[in-house]
Tab-separated table of C-alpha atoms and ligand atoms in Angstrom:
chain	number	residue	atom	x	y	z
A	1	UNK	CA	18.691	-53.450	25.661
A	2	UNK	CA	15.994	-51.645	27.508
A	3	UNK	CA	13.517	-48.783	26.021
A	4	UNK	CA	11.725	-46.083	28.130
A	5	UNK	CA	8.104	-46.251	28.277
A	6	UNK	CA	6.768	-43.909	25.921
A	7	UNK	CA	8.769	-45.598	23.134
A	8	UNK	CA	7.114	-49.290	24.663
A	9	UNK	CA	4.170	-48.161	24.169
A	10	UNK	CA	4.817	-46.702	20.840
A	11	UNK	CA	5.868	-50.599	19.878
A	12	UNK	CA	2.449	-51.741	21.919
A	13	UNK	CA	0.211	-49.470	19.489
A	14	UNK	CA	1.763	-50.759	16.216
A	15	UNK	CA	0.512	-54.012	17.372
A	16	UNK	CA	-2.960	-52.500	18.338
A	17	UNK	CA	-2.887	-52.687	22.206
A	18	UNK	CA	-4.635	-49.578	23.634
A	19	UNK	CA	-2.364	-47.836	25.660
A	20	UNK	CA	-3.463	-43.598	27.134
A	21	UNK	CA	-2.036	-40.873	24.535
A	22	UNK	CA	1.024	-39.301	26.057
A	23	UNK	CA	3.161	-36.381	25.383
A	24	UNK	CA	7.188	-36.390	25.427
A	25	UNK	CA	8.974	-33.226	27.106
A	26	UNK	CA	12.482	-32.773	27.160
A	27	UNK	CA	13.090	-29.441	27.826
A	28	UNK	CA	10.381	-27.196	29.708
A	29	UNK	CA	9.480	-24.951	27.100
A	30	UNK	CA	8.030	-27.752	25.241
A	31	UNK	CA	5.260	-27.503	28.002
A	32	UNK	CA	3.975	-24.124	26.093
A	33	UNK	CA	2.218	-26.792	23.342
A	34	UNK	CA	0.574	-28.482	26.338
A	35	UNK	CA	-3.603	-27.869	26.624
A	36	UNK	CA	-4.179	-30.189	29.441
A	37	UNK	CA	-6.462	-29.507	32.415
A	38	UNK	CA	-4.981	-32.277	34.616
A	39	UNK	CA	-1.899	-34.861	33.853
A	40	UNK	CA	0.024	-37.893	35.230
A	41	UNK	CA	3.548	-37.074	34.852
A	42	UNK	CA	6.206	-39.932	34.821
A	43	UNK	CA	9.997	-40.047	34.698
A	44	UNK	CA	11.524	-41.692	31.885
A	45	UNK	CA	13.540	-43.655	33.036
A	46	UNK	CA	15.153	-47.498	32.325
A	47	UNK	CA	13.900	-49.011	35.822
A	48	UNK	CA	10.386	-49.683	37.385
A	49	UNK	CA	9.045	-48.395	40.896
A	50	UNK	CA	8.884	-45.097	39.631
A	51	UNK	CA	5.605	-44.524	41.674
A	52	UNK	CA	6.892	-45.290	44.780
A	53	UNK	CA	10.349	-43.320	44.576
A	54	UNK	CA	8.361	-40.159	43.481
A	55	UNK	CA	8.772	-40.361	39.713
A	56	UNK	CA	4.542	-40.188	39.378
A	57	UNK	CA	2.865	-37.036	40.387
A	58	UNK	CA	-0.468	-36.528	39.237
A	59	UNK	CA	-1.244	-32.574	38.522
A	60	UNK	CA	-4.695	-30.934	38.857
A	61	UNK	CA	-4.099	-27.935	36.980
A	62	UNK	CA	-2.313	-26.369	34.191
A	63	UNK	CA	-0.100	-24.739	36.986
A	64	UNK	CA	0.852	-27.992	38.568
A	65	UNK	CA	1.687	-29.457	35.488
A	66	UNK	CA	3.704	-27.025	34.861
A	67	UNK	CA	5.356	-27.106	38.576
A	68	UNK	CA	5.518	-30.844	38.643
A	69	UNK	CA	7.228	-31.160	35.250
A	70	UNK	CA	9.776	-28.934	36.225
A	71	UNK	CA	10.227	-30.798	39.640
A	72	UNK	CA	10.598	-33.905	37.977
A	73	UNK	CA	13.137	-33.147	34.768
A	74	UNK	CA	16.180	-34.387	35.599
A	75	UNK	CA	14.913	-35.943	38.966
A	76	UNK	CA	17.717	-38.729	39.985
A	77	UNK	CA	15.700	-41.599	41.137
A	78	UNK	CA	17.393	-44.331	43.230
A	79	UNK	CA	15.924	-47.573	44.192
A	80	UNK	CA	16.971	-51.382	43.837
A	81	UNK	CA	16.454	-51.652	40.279
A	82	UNK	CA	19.026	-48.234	39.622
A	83	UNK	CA	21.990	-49.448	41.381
A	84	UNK	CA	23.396	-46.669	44.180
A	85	UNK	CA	24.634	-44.399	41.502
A	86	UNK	CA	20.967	-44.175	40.368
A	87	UNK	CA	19.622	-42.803	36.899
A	88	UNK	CA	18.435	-39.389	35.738
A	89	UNK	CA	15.096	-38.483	34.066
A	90	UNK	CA	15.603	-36.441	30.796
A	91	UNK	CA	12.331	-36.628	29.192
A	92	UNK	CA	8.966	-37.084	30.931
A	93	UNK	CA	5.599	-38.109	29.854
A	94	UNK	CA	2.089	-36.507	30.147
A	95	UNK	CA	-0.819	-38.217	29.471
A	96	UNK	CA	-4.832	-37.214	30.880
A	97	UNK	CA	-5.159	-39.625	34.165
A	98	UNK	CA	-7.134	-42.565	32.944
A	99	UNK	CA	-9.688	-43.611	35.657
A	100	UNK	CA	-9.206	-47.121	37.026
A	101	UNK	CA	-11.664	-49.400	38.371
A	102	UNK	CA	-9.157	-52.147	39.012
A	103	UNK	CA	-5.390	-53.366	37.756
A	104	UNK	CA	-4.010	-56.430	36.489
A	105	UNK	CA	-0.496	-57.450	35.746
A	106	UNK	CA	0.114	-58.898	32.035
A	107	UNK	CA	3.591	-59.368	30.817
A	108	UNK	CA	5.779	-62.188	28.841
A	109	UNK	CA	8.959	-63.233	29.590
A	110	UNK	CA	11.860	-66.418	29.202
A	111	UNK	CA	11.755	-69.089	31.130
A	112	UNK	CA	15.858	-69.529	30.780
A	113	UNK	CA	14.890	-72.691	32.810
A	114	UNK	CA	12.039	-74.204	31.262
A	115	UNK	CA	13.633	-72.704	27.501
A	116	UNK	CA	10.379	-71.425	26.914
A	117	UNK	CA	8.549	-68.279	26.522
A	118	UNK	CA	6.096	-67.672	29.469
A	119	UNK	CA	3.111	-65.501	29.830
A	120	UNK	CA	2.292	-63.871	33.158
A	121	UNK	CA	-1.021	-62.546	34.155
A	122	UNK	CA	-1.881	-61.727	37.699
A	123	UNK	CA	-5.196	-59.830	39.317
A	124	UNK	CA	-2.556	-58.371	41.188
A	125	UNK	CA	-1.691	-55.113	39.112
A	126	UNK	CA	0.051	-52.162	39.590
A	127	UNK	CA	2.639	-53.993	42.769
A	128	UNK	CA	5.716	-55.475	43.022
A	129	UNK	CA	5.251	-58.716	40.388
A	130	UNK	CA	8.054	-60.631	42.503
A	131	UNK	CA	6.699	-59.677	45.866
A	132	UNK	CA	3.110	-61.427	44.782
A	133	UNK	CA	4.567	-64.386	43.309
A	134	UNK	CA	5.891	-64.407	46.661
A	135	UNK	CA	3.458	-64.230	49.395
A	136	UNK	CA	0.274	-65.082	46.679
A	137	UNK	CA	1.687	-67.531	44.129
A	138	UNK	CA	-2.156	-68.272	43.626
A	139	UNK	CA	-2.688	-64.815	42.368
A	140	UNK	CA	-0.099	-65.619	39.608
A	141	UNK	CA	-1.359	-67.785	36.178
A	142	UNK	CA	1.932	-68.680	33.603
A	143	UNK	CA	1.065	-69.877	30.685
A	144	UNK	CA	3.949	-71.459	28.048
A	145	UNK	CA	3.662	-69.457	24.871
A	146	UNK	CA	4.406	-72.051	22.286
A	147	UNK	CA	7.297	-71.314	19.124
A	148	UNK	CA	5.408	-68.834	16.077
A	149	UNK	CA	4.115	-66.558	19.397
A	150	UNK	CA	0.470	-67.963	19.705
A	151	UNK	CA	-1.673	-68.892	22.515
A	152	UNK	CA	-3.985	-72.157	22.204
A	153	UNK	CA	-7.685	-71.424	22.387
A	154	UNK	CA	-8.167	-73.351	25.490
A	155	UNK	CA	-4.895	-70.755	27.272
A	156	UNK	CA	-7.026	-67.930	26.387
A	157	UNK	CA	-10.257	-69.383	28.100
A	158	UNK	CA	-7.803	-70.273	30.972
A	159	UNK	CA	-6.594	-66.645	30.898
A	160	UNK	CA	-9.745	-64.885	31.047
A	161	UNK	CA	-11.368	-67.381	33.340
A	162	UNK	CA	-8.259	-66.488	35.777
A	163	UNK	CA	-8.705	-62.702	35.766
A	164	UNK	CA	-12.386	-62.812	35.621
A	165	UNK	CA	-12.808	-61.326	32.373
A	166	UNK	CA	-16.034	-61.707	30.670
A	167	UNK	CA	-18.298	-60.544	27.887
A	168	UNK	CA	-16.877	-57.687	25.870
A	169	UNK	CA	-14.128	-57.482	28.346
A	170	UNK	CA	-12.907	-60.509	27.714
A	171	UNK	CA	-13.079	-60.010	24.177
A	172	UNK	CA	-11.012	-57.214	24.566
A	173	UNK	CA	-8.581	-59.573	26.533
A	174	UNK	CA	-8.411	-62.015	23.816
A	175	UNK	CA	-7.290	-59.640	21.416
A	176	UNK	CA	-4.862	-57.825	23.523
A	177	UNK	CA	-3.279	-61.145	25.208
A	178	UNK	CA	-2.687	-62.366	21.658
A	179	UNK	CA	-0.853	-59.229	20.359
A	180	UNK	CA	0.770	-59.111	23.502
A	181	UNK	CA	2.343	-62.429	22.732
A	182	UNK	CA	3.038	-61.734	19.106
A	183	UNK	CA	4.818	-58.244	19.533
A	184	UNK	CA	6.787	-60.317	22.330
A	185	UNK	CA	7.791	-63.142	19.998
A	186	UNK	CA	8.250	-60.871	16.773
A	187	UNK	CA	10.436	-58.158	18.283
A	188	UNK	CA	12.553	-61.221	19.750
A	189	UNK	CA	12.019	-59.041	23.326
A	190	UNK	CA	13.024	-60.517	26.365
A	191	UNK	CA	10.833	-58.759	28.590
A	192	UNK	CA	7.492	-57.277	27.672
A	193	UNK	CA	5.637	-56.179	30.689
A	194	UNK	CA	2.269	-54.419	30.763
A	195	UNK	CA	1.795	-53.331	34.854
A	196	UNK	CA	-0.631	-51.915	35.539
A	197	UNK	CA	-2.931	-53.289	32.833
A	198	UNK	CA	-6.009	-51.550	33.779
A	199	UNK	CA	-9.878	-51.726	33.571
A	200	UNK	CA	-11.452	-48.509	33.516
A	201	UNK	CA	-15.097	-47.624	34.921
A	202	UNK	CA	-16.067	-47.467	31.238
A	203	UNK	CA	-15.085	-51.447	30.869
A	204	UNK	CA	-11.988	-50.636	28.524
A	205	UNK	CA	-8.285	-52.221	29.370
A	206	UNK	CA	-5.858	-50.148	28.438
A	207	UNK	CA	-1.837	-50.640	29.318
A	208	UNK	CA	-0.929	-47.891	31.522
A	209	UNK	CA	2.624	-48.733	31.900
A	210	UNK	CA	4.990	-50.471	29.578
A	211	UNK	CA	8.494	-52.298	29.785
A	212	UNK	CA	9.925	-53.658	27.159
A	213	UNK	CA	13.392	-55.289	26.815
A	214	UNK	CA	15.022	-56.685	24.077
A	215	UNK	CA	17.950	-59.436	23.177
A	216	UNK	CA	20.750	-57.496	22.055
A	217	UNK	CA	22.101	-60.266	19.409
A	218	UNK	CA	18.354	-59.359	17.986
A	219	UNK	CA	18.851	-56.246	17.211
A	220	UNK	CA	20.139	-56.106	13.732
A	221	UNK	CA	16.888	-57.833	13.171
A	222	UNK	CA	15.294	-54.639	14.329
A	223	UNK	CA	16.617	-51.168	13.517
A	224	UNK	CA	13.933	-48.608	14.474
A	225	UNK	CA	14.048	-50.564	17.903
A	226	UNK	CA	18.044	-50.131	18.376
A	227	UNK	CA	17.837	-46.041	17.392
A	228	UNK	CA	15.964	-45.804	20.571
A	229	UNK	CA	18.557	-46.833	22.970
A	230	UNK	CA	18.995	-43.654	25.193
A	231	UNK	CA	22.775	-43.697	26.292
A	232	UNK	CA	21.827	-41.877	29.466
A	233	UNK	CA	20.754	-44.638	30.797
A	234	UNK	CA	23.358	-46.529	30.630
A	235	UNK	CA	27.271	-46.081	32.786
A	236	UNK	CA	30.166	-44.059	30.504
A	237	UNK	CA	31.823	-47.967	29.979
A	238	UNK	CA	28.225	-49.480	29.215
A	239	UNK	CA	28.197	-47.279	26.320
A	240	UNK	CA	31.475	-47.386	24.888
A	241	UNK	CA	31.620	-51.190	25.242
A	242	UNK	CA	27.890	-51.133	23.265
A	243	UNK	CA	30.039	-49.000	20.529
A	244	UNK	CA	32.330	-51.391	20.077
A	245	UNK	CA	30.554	-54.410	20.125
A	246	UNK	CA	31.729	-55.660	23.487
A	247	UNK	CA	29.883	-57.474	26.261
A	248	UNK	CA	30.499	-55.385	29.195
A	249	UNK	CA	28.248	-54.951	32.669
A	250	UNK	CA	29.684	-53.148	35.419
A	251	UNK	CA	29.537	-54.876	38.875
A	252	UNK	CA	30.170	-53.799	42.428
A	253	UNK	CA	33.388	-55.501	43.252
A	254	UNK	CA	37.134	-54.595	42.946
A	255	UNK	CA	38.295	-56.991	40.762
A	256	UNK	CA	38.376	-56.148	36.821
A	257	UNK	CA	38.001	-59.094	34.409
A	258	UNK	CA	38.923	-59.579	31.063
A	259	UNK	CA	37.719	-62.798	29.454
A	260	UNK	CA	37.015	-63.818	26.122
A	261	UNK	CA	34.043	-65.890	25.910
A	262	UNK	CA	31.027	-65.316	27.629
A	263	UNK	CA	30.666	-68.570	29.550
A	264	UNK	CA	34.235	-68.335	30.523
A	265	UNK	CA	33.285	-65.019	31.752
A	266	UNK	CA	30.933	-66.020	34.237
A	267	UNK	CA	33.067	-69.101	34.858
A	268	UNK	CA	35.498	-66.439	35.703
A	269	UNK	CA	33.396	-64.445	37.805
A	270	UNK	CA	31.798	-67.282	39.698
A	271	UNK	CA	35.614	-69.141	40.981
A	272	UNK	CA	36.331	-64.921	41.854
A	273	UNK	CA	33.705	-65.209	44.248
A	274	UNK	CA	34.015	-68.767	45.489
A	275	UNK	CA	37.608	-67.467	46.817
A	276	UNK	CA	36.353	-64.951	48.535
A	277	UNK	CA	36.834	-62.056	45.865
A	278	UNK	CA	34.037	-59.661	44.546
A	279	UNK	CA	33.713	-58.741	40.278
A	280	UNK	CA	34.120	-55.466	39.103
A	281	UNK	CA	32.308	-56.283	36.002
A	282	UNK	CA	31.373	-59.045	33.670
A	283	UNK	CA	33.899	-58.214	30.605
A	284	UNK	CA	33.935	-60.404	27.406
A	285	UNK	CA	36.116	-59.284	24.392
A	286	UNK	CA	34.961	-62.045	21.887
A	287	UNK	CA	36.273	-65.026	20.843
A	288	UNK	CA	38.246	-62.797	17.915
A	289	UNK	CA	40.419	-60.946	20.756
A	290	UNK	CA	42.946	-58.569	18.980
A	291	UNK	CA	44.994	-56.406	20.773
A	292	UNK	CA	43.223	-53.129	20.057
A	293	UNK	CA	40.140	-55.080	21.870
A	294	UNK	CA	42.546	-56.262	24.741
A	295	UNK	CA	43.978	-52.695	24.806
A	296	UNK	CA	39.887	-51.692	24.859
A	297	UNK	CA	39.321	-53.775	27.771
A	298	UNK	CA	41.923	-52.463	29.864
A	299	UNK	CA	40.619	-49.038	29.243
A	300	UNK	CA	37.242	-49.983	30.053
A	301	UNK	CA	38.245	-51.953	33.432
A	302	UNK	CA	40.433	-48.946	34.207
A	303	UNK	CA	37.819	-46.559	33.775
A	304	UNK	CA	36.236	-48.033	37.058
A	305	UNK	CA	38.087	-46.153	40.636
A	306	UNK	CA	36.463	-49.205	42.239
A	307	UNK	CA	38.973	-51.673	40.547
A	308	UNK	CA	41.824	-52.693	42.744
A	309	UNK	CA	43.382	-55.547	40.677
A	310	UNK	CA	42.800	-57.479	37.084
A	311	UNK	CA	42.445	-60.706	35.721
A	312	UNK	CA	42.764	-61.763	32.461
A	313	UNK	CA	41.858	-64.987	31.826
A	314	UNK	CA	42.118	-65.911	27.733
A	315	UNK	CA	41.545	-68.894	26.083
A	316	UNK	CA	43.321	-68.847	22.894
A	317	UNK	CA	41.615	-71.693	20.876
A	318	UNK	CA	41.312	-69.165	17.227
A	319	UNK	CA	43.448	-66.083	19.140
A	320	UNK	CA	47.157	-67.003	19.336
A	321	UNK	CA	47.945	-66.465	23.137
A	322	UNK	CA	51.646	-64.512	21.957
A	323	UNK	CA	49.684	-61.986	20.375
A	324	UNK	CA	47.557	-61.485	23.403
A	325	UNK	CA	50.625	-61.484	25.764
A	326	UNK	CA	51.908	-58.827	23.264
A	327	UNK	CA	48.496	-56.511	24.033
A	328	UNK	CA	48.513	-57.215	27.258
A	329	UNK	CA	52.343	-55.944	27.470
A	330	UNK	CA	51.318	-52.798	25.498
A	331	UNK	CA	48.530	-51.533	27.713
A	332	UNK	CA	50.806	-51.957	30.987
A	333	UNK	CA	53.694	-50.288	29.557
A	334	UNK	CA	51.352	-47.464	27.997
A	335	UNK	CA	49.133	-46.782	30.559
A	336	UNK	CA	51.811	-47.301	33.577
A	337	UNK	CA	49.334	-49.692	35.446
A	338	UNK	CA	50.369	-50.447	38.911
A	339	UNK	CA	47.499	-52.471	40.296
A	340	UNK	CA	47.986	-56.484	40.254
A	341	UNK	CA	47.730	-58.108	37.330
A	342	UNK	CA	46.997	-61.532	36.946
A	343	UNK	CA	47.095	-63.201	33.997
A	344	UNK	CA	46.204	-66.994	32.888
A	345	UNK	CA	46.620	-67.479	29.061
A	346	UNK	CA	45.486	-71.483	27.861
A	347	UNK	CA	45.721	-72.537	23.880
A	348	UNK	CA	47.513	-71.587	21.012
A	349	UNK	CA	51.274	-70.584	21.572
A	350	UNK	CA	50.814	-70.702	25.226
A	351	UNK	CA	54.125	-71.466	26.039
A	352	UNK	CA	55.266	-68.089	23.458
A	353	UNK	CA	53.056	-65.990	25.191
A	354	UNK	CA	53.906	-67.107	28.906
A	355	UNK	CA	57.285	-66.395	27.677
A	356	UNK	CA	57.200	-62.941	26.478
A	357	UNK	CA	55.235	-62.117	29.571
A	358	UNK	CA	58.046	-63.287	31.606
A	359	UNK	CA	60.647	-61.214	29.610
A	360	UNK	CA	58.500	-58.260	29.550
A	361	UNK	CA	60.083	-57.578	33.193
A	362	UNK	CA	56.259	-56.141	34.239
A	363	UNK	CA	54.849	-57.253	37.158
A	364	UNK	CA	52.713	-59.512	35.787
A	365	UNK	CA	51.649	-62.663	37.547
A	366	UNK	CA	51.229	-65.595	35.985
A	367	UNK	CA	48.855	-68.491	36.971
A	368	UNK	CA	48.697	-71.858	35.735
A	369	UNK	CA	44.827	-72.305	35.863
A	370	UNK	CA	41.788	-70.707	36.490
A	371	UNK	CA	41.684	-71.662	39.998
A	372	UNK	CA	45.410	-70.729	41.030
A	373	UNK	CA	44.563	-67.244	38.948
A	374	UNK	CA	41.404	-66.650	41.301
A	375	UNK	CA	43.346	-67.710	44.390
A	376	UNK	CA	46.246	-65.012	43.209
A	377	UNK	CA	44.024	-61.968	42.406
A	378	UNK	CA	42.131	-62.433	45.608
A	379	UNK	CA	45.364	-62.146	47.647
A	380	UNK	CA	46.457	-59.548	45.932
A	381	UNK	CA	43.660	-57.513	46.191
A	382	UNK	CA	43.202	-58.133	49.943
A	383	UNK	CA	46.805	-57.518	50.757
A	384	UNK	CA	45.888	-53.904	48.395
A	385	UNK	CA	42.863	-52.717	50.328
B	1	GDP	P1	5.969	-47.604	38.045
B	1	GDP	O1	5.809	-47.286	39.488
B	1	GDP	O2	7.362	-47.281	37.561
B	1	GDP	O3	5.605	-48.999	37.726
B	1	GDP	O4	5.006	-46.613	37.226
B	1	GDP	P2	3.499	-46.790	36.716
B	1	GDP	O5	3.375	-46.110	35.425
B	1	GDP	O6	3.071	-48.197	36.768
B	1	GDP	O7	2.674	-45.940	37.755
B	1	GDP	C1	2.577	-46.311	39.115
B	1	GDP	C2	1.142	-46.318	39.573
B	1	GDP	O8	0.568	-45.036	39.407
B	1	GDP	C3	0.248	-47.258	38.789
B	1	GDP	O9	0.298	-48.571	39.275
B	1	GDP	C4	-1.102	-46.631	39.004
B	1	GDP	O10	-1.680	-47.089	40.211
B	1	GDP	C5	-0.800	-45.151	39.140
B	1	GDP	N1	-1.127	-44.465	37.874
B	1	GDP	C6	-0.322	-44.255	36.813
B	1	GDP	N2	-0.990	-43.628	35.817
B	1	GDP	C7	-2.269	-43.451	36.267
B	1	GDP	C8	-3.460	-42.873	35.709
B	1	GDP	O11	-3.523	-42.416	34.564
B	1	GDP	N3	-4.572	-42.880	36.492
B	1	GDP	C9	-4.574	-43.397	37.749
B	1	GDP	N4	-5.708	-43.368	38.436
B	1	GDP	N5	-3.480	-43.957	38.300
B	1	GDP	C10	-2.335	-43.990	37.567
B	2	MN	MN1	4.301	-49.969	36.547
C-alpha cells in the first residue's frame, strides 16, 4: 500500500527526520487559514514525477497561492508511473519554499534478489533514481541494512564519506540515515524514499519529498498506517478487492484471470504471455476459494470493458474442485456471460467438478493443463477481437 506525501512525512517526523512544515487543503476555502507570503504547492498524489508533469508550482504571493491551488485541485496528472488512465489530486500541500544549496537522493528499499534490505544514497538528488543508476552507477552507494534495522559504524563513515558530508553535517547525516533505516525496518515498509534530500544554504538537511510504501500482509501490524490509504488512488476493482481481502492488480491485457494462489497466479500470467496472450489483471482468490469469492472474482474481472475472455485456473489441494465448478456455474448462469471461458480445475474431486461442468450445458471449455488452458484462451480471444 502506498501513502501520499504529507502523511510520509508525518511517519518521517515521529522518527525525528526534519522534513519543511506543510499544510493539507482539500477544498479551497481551507486556503482562508493560509498566512503565507510565498508557497510550493504539490499534488497529492500516489506516483512520483510530479515536478515534471506540472504537479509543483511555486507561488510568489498570497494571490498565486491562491490561483495555483485552485489550478492544481483535482489536476489529473499522467505520466509512466500513473498508468494512461492517470490519477487525480484531491488534497494538496503548502509548505514555505526551503532554499537549497544542493540535493541528494536517500531512500531504502528490498533487494527481492539479494533478500536483503538495501540503502540507497546518491549525490544525485531530486532526478530520476533509475535513470542515474543508469548512465552514473558511480553516483549510486547501496549499502545492505542488516536484520533489527541498523547500520554498522564503518556504513555510516562509508555513507558520509560518499556524499561528502562532514562536520555538523554529517552529524546530522548520521542521525537521519539511522532513523531512516529504523522507520524503514519498523513500519515493515517496502519503499521509503527521501528525493530530494536537501542541504540548505544554512547547512541543515531536511527531506523535501517523501515516499513511503508499505507490505500489505504488514499492515495489521500497523493500524494508524492502514487508515491512511486514500481509495482515490486506487481503480473501482483495486478497492473492492482491498475490501475483501483479495489480491487483485489490474493489467493492460484482455484476458481476465482467476487463480487461487499467488505463485500460480503469476505462473498463470507468465504461460498467458508466452502464447502470445496479454493479462487483464493479476487475480488471486486465496487458497480458501468459496464460491461467494469465485462469484467475487468474476465480478471483479467483469468489471474491466478491456476483458475479452477468462481463465480460471484452480488448484483444489484444501478447496474441493466440485464446489468450485458449482461457483463457477452460478456466476455464468447469473450474470449471462458470453465471453470464453476457460477453465482448468487440478485436485480434490477433479473428476466431480469436470463433470458437473460438462453437464452444466454452458459453454465452458475445459483444459487439461495449464498449458493447453493458455493455448485455448489465447485462441479464443484472438478469434474474438
Ligand atoms: P516529484 O517531482 O514528484 O518528485 O516532487 P518533489 O517534491 O520532489 O519536487 C520536485 C522538485 O521540485 C524537487 O526535486 C526540487 O528541485 C523542487 N522543489 C520542491 N520543493 C522545493 C522547495 O521548497 N524549494 C526549492 N527550491 N525547490 C523545491
Ligand atoms: Mn521527488
Amino acid at each position: 500500500m502506498n501513502i501520499h506525501e504529507y502523511q510520509a512525512k508525518e511517519l518521517l517526523k515521529r522518527y525525528h527526520i526534519p522534513v519543511p512544515e506543510y499544510i493539507v487543503i482539500r477544498h479551497l476555502d481551507e486556503l482562508k487559514d493560509v498566512d503565507l507570503e510565498e508557497a510550493v504547492v504539490k499534488i497529492q498524489v500516489h506516483a512520483g514525477g510530479r515536478g515534471k508533469a506540472g504537479g509543483v508550482k511555486f507561488a510568489k504571493s498570497p494571490q498565486e497561492i491562491k490561483d495555483i491551488t485552485r489550478r492544481l485541485l483535482g489536476m489529473k496528472m499522467c505520466n509512466n508511473q500513473t498508468g494512461p488512465q492517470g490519477v487525480v489530486a484531491n488534497s494538496v500541500i503548502l509548505s514555505k519554499p526551503v532554499d537549497i544549496h544542493k540535493e541528494y537522493y536517500l531512500g531504502a528499499i528490498i533487494d527481492r534478489a539479494k533478500k536483503q534490505m538495501i540503502l540507497i544514497a546518491s549525490t544525485e538528488g531530486g532526478m530520476d533514481i533509475e535513470e542515474v543508476a543508469e548512465k552514473h552507477p558511480e553516483k549510486i552507494l547501496t549499502l545492505p541494512i542488516s536484520a533489527p534495522g541498523k547500520l554498522r559504524m564503518y556504513q555510516i563513515v562509508a555513507f558520509n564519506k560518499f556524499m561528502g558530508f562532514k562536520g555538523d553535517v554529517a552529524k546530522q547525516a548520521t542521525k537521519l540515515v539511522q532513523n531512516l533505516v529504523k522507520a524503514f525496518y519498523e513500519l515493515d515498509a517496502s519503499i521509503l524514499e527521501i528525493n530530494p534530500l536537501v542541504l540548505t544554504p544554512g547547512h541543515q538537511l531536511i527531506a523535501l519529498d517523501a515516499k513511503f510504501g508499505i507490505d500489505d500482509n504488514a499492515l495489521f501490524r500497523h493500524p494508524l498506517i492502514a487508515e491512511m490509504r486514500d481509495p482515490s488512488q486506487y481503480s473501482k476493482a483495486e478497492n473492492a478487492a482491498f475490501e475483501n481481502d483479495l489480491s487483485y492488480v489490474s493489467l493492460e491485457g484482455n484476458i481476465g484471470c482467476m487463480v487461487n494462489g499467488a505463485g500460480l497466479a503469476m505462473a498463470t500470467m507468465d504461460i498467458i504471455q508466452h502464447e502470445g496472450g496479454k493479462p487483464a489483471n493479476f487475480l488471486d482468490v486465496g487458497g480458501s476459494a468459496t464460491k461467494e469469492r469465485i462469484a467475487f472474482g468474476f465480478e471483479m474481472i467483469l468489471s474491466d470493458p478491456q476483458v475479452k475472455g477468462i481463465l480460471v485456473n484452480i488448484f483444489g489441494g484444501i478447496v474441493s474442485c466440485k464446489m468450485i465448478a458449482e461457483g463457477i456455474i452460478h456466476v455464468v448462469k447469473e450474470h449471462k456471460i458470453k465471453i470464453p471461458i476457460v477453465v482448468r480445475l487440478e485436485g480434490t474431486h477433479v473428476k466431480e467438478g469436470e463433470q458437473l461442468l460438462e453437464d452444466s450445458g454452458l459453454e465452458i471449455i475445459a483444459a487439461v493443463d495449464l498449458l493447453d488452458a493458455a493455448k485455448k484462451i489465447v485462441a479464443q480471444v484472438q478469434e474474438v477481437i
